[in-house]
CSV table of C-alpha atoms and ligand atoms in Angstrom, one decimal:
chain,number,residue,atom,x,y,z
W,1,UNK,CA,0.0,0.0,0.0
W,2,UNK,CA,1.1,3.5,-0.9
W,3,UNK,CA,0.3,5.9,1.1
W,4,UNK,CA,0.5,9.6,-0.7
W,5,UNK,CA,0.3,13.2,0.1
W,6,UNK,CA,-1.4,15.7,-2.1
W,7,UNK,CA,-0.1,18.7,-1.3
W,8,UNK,CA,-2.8,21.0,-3.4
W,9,UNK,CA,-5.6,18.6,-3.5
W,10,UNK,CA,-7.9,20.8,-4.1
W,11,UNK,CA,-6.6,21.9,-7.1
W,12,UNK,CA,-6.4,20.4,-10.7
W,13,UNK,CA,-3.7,17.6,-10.3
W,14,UNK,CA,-4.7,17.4,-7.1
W,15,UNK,CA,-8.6,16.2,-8.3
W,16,UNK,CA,-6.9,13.8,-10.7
W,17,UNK,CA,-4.7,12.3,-8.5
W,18,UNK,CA,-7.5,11.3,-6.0
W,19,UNK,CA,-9.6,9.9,-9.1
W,20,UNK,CA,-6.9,8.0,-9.6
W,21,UNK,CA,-6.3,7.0,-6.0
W,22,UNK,CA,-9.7,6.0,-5.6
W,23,UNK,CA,-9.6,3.7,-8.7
W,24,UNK,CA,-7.4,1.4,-6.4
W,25,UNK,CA,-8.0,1.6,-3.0
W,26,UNK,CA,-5.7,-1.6,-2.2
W,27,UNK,CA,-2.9,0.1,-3.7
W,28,UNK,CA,-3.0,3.5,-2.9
W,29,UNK,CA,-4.2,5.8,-0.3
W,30,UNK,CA,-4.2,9.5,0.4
W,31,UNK,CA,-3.1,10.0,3.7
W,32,UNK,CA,-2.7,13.7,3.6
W,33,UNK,CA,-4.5,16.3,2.2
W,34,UNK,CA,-3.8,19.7,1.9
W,35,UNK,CA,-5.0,23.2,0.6
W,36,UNK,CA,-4.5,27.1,0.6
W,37,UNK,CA,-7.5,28.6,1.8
W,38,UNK,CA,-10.8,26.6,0.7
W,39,UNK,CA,-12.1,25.1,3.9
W,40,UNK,CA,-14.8,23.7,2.9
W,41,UNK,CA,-13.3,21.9,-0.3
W,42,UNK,CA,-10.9,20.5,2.2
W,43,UNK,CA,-13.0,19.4,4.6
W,44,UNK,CA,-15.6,17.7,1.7
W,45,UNK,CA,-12.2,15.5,0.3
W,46,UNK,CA,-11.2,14.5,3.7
W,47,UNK,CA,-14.9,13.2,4.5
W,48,UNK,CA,-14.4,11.0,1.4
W,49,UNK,CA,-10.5,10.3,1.4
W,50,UNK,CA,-10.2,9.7,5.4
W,51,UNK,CA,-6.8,10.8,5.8
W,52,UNK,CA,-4.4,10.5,8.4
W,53,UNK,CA,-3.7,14.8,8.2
W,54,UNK,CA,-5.2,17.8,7.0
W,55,UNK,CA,-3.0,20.9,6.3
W,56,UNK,CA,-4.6,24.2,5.5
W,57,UNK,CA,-1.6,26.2,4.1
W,58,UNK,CA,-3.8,29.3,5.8
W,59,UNK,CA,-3.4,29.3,9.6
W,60,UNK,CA,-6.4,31.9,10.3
W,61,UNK,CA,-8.5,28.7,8.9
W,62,UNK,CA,-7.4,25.9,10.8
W,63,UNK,CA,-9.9,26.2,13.6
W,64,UNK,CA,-12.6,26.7,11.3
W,65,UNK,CA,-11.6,23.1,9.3
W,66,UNK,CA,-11.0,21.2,12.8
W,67,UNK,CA,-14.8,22.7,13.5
W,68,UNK,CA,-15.8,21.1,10.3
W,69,UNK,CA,-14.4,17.6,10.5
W,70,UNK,CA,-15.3,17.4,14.2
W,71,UNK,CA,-19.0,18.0,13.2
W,72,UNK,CA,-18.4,15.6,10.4
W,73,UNK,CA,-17.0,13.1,12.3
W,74,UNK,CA,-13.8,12.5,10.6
W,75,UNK,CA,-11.2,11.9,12.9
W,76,UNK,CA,-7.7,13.2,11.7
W,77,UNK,CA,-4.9,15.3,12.5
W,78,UNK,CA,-5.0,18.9,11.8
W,79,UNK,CA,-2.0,21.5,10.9
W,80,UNK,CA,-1.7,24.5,8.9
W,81,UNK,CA,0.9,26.7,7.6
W,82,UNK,CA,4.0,26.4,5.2
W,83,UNK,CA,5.7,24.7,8.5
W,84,UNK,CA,3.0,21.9,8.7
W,85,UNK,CA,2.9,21.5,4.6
W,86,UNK,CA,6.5,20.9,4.9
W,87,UNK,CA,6.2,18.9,7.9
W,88,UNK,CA,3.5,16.5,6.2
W,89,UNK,CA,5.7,16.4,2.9
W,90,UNK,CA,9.0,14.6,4.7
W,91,UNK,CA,6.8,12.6,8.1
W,92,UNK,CA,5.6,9.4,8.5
W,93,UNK,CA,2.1,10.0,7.2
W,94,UNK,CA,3.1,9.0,3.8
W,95,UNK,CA,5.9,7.2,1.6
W,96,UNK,CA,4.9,9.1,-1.3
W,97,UNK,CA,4.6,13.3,-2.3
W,98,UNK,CA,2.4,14.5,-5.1
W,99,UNK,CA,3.8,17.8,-5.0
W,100,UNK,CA,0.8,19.6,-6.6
W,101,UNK,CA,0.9,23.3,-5.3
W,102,UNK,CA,1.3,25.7,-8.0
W,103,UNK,CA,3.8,28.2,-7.4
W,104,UNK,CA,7.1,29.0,-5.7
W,105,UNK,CA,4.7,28.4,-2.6
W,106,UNK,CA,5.1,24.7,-3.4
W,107,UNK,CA,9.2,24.8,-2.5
W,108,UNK,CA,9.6,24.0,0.8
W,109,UNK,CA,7.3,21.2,1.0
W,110,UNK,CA,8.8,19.7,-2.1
W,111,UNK,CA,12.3,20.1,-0.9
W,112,UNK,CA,11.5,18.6,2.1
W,113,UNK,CA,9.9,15.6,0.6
W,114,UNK,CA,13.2,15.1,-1.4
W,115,UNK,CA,15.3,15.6,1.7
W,116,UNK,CA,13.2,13.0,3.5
W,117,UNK,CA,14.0,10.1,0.5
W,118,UNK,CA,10.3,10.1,-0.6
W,119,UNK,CA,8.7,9.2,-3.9
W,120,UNK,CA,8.2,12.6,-5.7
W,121,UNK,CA,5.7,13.1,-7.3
W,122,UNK,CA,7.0,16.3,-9.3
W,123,UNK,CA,3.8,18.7,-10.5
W,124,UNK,CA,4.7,21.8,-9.2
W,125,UNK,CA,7.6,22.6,-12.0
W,126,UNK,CA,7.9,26.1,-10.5
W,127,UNK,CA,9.8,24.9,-7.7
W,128,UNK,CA,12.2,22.9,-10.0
W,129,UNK,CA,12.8,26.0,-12.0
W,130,UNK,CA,13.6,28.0,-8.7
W,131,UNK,CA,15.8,25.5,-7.5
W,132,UNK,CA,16.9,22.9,-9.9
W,133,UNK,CA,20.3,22.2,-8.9
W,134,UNK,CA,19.4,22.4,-4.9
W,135,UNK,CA,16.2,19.6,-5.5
W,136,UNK,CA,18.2,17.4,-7.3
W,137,UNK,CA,21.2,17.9,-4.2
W,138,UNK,CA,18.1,17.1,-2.1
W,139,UNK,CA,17.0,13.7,-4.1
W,140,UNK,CA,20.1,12.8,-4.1
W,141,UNK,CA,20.8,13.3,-0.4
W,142,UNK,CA,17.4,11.8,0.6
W,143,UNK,CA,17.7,8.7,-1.4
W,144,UNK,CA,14.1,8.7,-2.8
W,145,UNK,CA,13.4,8.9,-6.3
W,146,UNK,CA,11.7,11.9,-8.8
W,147,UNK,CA,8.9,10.7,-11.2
W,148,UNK,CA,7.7,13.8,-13.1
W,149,UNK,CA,4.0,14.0,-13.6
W,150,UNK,CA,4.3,17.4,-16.1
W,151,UNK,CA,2.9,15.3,-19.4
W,152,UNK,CA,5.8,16.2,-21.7
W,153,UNK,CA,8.5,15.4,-18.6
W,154,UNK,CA,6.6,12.1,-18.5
W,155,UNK,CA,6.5,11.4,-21.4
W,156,UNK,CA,10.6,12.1,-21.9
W,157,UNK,CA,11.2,9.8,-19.0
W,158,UNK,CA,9.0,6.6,-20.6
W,159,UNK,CA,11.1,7.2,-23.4
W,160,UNK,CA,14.7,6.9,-21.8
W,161,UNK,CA,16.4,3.8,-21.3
W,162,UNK,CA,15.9,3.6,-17.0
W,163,UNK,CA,14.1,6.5,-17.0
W,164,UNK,CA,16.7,8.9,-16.0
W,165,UNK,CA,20.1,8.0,-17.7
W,166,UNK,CA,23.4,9.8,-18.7
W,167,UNK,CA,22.1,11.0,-22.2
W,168,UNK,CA,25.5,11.6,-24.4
W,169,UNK,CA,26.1,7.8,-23.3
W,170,UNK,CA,22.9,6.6,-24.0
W,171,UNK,CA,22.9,8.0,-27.5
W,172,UNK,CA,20.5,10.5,-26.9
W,173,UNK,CA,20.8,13.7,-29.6
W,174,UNK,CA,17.4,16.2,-28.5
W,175,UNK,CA,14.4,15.9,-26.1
W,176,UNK,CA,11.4,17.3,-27.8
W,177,UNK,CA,8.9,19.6,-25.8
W,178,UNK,CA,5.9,19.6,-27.9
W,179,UNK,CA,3.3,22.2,-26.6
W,180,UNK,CA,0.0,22.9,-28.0
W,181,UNK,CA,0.8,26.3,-28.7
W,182,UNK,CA,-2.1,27.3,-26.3
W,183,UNK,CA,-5.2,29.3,-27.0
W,184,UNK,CA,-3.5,32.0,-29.0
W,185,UNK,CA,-2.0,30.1,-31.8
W,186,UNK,CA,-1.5,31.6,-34.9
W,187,UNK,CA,-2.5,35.4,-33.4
W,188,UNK,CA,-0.3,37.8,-34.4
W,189,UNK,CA,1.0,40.0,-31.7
W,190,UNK,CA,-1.4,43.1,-32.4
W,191,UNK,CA,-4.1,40.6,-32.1
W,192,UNK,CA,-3.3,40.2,-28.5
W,193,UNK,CA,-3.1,43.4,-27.0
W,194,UNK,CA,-6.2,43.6,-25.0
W,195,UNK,CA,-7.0,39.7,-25.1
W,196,UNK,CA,-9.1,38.9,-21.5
W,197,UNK,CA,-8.1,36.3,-18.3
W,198,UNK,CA,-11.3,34.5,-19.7
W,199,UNK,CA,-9.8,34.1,-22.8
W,200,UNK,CA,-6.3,33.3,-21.9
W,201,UNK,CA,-7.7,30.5,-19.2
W,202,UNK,CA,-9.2,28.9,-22.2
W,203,UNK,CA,-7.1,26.5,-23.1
W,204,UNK,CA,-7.8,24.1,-26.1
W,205,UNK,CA,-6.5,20.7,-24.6
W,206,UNK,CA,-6.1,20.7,-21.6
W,207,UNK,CA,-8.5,21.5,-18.3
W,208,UNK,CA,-6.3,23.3,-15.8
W,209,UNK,CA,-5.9,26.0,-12.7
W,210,UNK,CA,-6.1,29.6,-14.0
W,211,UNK,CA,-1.7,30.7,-13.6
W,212,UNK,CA,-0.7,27.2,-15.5
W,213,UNK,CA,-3.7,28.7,-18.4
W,214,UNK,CA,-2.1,31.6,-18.3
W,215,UNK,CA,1.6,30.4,-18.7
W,216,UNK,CA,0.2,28.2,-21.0
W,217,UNK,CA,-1.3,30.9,-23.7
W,218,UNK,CA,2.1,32.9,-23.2
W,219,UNK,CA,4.3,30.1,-23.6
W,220,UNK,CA,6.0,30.5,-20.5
W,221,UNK,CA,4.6,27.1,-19.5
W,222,UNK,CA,6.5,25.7,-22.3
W,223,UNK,CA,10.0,27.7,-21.1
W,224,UNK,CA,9.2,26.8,-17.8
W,225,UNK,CA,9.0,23.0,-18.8
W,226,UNK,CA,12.3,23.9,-20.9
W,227,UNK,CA,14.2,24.7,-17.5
W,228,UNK,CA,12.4,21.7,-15.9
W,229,UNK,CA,13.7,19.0,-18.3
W,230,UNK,CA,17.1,20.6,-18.9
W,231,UNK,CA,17.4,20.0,-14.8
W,232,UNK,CA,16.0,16.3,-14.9
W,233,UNK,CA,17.4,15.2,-17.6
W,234,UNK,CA,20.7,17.0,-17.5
W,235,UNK,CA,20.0,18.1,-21.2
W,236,UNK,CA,21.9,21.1,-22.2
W,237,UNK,CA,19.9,23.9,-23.7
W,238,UNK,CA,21.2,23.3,-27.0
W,239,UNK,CA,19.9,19.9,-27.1
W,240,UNK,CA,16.3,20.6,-25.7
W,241,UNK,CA,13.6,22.1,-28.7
W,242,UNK,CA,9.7,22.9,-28.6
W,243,UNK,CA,7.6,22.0,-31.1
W,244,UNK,CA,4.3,23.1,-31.3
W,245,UNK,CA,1.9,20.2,-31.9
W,246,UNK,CA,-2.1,21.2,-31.5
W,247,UNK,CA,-3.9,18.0,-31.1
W,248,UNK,CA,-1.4,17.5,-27.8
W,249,UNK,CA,-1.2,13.8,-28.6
W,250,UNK,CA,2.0,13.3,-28.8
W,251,UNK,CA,3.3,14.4,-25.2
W,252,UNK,CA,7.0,14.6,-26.1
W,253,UNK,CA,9.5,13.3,-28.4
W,254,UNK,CA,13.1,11.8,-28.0
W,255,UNK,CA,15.8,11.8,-30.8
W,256,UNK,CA,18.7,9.5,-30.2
W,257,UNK,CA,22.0,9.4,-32.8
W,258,UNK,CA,20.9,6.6,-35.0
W,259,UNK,CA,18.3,8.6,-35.8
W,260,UNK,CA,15.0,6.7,-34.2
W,261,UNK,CA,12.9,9.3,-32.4
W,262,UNK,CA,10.7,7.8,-29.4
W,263,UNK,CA,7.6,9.4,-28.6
W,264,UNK,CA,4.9,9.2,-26.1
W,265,UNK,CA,1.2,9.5,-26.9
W,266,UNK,CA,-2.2,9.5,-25.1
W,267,UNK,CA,-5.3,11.5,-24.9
W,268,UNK,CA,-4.8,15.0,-23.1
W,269,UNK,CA,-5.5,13.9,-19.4
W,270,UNK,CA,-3.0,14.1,-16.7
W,271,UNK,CA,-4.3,10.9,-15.0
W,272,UNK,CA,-2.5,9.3,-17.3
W,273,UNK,CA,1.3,10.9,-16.0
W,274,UNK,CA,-0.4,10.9,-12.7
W,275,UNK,CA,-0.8,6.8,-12.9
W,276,UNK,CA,2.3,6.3,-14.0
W,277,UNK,CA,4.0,8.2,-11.6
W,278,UNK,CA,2.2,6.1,-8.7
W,279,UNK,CA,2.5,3.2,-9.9
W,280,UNK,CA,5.9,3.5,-11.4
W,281,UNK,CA,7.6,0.8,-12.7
W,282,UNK,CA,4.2,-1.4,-12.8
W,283,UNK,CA,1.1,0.4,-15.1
W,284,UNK,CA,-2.6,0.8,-13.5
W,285,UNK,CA,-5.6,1.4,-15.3
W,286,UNK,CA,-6.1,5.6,-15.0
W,287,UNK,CA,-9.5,6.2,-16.2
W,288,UNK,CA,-8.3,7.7,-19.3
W,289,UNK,CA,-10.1,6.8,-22.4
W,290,UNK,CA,-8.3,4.7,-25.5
W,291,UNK,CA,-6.6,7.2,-27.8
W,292,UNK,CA,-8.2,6.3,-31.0
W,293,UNK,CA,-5.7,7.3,-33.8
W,294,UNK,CA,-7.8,6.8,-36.7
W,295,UNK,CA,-10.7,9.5,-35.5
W,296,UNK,CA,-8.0,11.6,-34.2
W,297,UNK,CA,-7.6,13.2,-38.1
W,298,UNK,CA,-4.0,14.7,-38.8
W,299,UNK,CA,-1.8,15.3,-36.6
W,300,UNK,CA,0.3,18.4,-37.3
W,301,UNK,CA,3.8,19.6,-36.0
W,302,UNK,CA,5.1,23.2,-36.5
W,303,UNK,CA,8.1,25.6,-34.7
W,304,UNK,CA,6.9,28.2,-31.7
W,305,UNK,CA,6.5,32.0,-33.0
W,306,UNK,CA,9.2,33.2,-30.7
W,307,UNK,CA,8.9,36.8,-31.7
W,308,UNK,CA,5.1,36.7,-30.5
W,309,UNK,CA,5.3,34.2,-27.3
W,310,UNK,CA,8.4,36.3,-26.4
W,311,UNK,CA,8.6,33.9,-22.9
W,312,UNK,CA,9.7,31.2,-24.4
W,313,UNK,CA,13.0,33.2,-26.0
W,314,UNK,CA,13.3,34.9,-22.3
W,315,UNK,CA,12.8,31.2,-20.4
W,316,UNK,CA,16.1,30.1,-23.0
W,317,UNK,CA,17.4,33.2,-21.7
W,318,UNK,CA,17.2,32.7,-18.1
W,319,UNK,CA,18.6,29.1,-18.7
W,320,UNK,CA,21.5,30.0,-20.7
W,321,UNK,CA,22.5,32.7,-18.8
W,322,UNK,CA,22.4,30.5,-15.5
W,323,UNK,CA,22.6,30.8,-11.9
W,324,UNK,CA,19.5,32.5,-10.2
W,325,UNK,CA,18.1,33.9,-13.6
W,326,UNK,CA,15.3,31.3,-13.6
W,327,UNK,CA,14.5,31.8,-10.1
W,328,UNK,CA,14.1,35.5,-11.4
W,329,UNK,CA,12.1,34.7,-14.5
W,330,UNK,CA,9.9,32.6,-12.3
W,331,UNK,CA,9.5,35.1,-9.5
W,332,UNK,CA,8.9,38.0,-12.1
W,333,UNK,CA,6.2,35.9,-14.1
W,334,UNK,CA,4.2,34.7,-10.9
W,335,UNK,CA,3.9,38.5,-10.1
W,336,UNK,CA,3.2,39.5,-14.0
W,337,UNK,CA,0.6,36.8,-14.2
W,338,UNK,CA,-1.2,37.6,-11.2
W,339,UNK,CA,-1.3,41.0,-11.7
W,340,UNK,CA,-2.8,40.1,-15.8
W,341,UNK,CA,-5.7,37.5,-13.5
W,342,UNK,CA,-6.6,40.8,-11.7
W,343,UNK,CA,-7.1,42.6,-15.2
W,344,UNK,CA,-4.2,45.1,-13.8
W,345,UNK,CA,-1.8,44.5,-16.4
W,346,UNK,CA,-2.0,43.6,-20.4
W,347,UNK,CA,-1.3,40.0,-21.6
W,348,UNK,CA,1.7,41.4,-23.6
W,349,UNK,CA,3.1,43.3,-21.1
W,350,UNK,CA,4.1,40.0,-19.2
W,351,UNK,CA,6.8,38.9,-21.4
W,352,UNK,CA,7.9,42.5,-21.1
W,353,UNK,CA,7.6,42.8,-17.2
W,354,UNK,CA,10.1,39.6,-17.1
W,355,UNK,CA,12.5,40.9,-19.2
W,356,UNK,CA,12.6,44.1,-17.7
W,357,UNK,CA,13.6,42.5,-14.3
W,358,UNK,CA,15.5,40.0,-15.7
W,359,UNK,CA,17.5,42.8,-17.0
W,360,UNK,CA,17.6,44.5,-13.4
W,361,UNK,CA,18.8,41.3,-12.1
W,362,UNK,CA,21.6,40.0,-13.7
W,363,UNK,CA,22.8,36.4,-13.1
W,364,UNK,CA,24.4,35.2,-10.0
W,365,UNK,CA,25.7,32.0,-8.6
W,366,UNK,CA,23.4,29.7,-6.6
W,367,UNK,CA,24.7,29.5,-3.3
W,368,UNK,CA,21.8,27.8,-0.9
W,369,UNK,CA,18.0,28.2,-0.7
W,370,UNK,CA,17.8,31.2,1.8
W,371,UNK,CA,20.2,33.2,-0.9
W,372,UNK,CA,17.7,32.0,-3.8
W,373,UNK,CA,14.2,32.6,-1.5
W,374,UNK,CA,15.8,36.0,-0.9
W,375,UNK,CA,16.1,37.0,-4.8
W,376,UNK,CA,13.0,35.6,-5.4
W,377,UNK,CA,11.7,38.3,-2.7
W,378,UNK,CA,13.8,40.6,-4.9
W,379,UNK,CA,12.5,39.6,-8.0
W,380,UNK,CA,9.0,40.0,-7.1
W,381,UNK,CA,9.7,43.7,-5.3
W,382,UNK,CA,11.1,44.9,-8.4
W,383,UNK,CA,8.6,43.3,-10.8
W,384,UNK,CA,5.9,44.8,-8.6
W,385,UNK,CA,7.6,48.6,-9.0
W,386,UNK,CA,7.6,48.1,-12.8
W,387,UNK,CA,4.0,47.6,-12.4
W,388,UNK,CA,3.4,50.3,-10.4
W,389,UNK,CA,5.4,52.4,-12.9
W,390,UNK,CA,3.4,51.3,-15.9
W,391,UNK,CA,-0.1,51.6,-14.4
W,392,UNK,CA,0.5,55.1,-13.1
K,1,LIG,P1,-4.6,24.8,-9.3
K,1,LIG,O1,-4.6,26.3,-9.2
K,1,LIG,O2,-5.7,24.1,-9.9
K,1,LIG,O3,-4.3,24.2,-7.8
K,1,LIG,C1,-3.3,24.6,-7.0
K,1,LIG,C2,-3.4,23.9,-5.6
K,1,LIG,O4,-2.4,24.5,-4.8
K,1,LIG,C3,-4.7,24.1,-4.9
K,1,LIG,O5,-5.0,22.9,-4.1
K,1,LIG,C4,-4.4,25.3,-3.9
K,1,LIG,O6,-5.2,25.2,-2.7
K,1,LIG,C5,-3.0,25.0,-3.6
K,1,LIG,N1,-2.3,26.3,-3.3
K,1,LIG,C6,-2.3,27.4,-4.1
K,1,LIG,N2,-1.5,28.4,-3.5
K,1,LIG,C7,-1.0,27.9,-2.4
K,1,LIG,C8,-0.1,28.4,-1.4
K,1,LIG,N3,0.3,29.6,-1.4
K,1,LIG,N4,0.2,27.5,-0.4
K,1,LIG,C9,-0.2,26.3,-0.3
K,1,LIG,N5,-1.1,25.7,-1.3
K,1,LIG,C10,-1.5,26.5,-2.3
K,1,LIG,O7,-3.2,24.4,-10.1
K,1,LIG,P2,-2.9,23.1,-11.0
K,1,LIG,O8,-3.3,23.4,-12.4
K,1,LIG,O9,-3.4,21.9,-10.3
K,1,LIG,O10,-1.3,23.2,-11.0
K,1,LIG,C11,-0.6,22.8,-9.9
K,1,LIG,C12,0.9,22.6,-10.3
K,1,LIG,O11,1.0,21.6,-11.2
K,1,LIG,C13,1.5,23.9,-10.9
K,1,LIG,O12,2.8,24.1,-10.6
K,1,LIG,C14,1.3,23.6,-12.4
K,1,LIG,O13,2.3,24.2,-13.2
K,1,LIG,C15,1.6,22.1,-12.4
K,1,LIG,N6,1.0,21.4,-13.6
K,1,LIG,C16,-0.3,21.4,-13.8
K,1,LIG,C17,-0.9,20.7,-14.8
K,1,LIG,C18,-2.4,20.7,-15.0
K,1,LIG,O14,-2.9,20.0,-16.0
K,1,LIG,N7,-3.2,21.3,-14.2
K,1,LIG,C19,-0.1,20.0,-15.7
K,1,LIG,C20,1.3,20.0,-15.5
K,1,LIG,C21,1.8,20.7,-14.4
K,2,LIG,MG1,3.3,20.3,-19.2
């Protein structure tokens, strides 16, 4: 029996991963649940789930969600707070993290889960993009093992020998991101200027929280994901492309010297990575329907627009200039994109927020994770002045 923590079960992954758990009750079993601030979401999964621990990452709502199990009559531990989430992630309540928060929000808990030799459950690439070379220290020092659940990262790792191997030695020449190019495909850039959070969260493929929608019709997603594979797979930036690929069918693509290219397909739903993940190296039915190829119509492949998605060029940026640019990318974008949610900034003006703090910021050396939570403070400050300049 596995017993698994979804940190953000409230959320997106989160929902799917409990679908999934609940397919196979002898295998798996949640045995702690956590969320922000929804109380009453919380409280409604643990009445179903029974876990061992609750964790409401808001402490002004932890008496309110011991109130409501207690008149449920769910017995279970309660916490709250980034301590508790963190806590939860490395404990004894579970062998198994679905790191699932979205957000730099999501790094301690994943850290810790890392640091305590658990089964990762990677979701929540943000924190892999602020911290890459510290989470892999972390895996390493903790014993436990990384599956990512990001589709395309998935995807790359059912198509490496072992999952995770030394790619120059194991003849591997590119790993292929495709991405579905997101709701904006094919817009020129004018055409975007005064495009709504409605119409950015409406993604074509895929069903998922509002900042991944978001990242996902900038391209940032995909640059994000860039950074994330370069740091699992230990691919250089040269050797890592995106190819946009609309019917996101084929999840991701790898090319090895003799020229055979391995690639990955399913129907767009994350239970599918999520399945995988848990039940890693065996395979468990997911709930995911059969991908019928031959009512699927053409499948088309085509390069990203890089001079409209600027992200994706500044995400290759950050990752070629090294250090604690991505941290800075990431920090900047979170700000960018919540400030676009709250209709206080244009959708074009986040690519141009980023670079304007990357550009403040220049590159320096990853020392330890205080230094890097410290420039992420500073990466947010100055992206929120920029704002503040440009909406007065
Ligand atoms: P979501 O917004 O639907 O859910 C986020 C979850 O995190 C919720 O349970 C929420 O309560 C919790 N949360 C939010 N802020 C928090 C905070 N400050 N502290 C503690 N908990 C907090 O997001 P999602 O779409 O499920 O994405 C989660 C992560 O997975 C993101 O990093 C995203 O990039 C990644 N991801 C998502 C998908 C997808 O299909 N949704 C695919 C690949 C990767
Ligand atoms: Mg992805």
């Amino acid at each position: 029996m596995r017993n698994v923590a979804v940190l953000g079960a409230t959320g997106s992954i989160g929902t799917s991963t409990l679908d999934v758990i609940a397919r196979h009750p002898h295998r798996f079993r949640a045995s702690v649940l956590s969320a922000h601030g929804n109380v009453a979401a919380l409280a409604g999964l643990c009445e179903r789930f029974r876990p061992e621990l609750a964790v409401i990452a808001d402490p002004a709502l932890e008496g309110e969600l011991a109130r409501r199990l207690a008149s449920a009559g769910v017995r279970c531990e309660v916490a709250s707070g980034h301590t508790a989430l963190a806590a939860a992630a490395s404990g004894g309540w579970c062998d198994t993290v679905v790191a699932a928060i979205v957000g730099a929000a999501g790094l301690d808990s994943t850290l810790a889960a890392a640091r305590a030799g658990k089964r990762l459950l990677l979701a929540n690439k943000e924190s892999i993009v602020l911290a890459g070379p510290l989470l892999l220290e972390a895996l390493r020092a903790g014993g436990g093992e990384l599956i990512p659940v990001d589709s395309e990262h998935n995807a790359i790792f059912q198509c490496l020998p072992g999952g995770r191997p030394e790619l120059a030695r194991s003849g591997v020449r590119r790993l292929i991101l495709t991405a579905s190019g997101g709701p904006f495909r094919g817009r020129a850039r004018a055409e975007l200027a005064t495009v709504t959070p409605d119409q950015a969260c409406k993604h074509p493929k895929w069903s998922m929280g509002r900042k991944i929608s978001v990242d996902s019709a900038t391209l940032m997603n995909k640059g994000l994901e860039v950074i994330e594979a370069h740091h699992l797979f230990g691919a250089p930036a040269d050797t890592i492309e995106v190819l946009v690929h609309p019917q996101s069918l084929v999840h991701s693509l790898v090319e090895y010297v003799d020229g055979s290219v391995l690639a990955q397909l399913g129907n767009p739903d994350m239970r599918t990575a999520i399945a995988h993940a848990l039940a890693w190296p065996e395979r468990v039915e997911a709930g995911v329907p059969p991908l019928d190829l031959a009512a699927s119509g053409a499948l088309q492949f085509e390069a990203p627009d890089l001079d409209t998605f600027r992200c994706l060029a500044l995400a290759f940026q950050a990752l070629r200039a090294g250090g604690d640019a991505p941290a800075v990318l990431n920090a900047a974008n979170e700000v960018a994109v919540e400030a676009f949610l709250a209709g206080a900034l244009p959708f074009l003006a986040i690519a141009e927020v980023v670079e304007a703090v990357l550009a403040e910021l220049p590159a320096q050396a990853v020392v330890d994770v205080e230094s890097l939570v410290a420039r992420d403070g500073e990466a947010r400050a100055t992206a929120r002045r920029l704002l503040l300049a440009a909406c007065s």
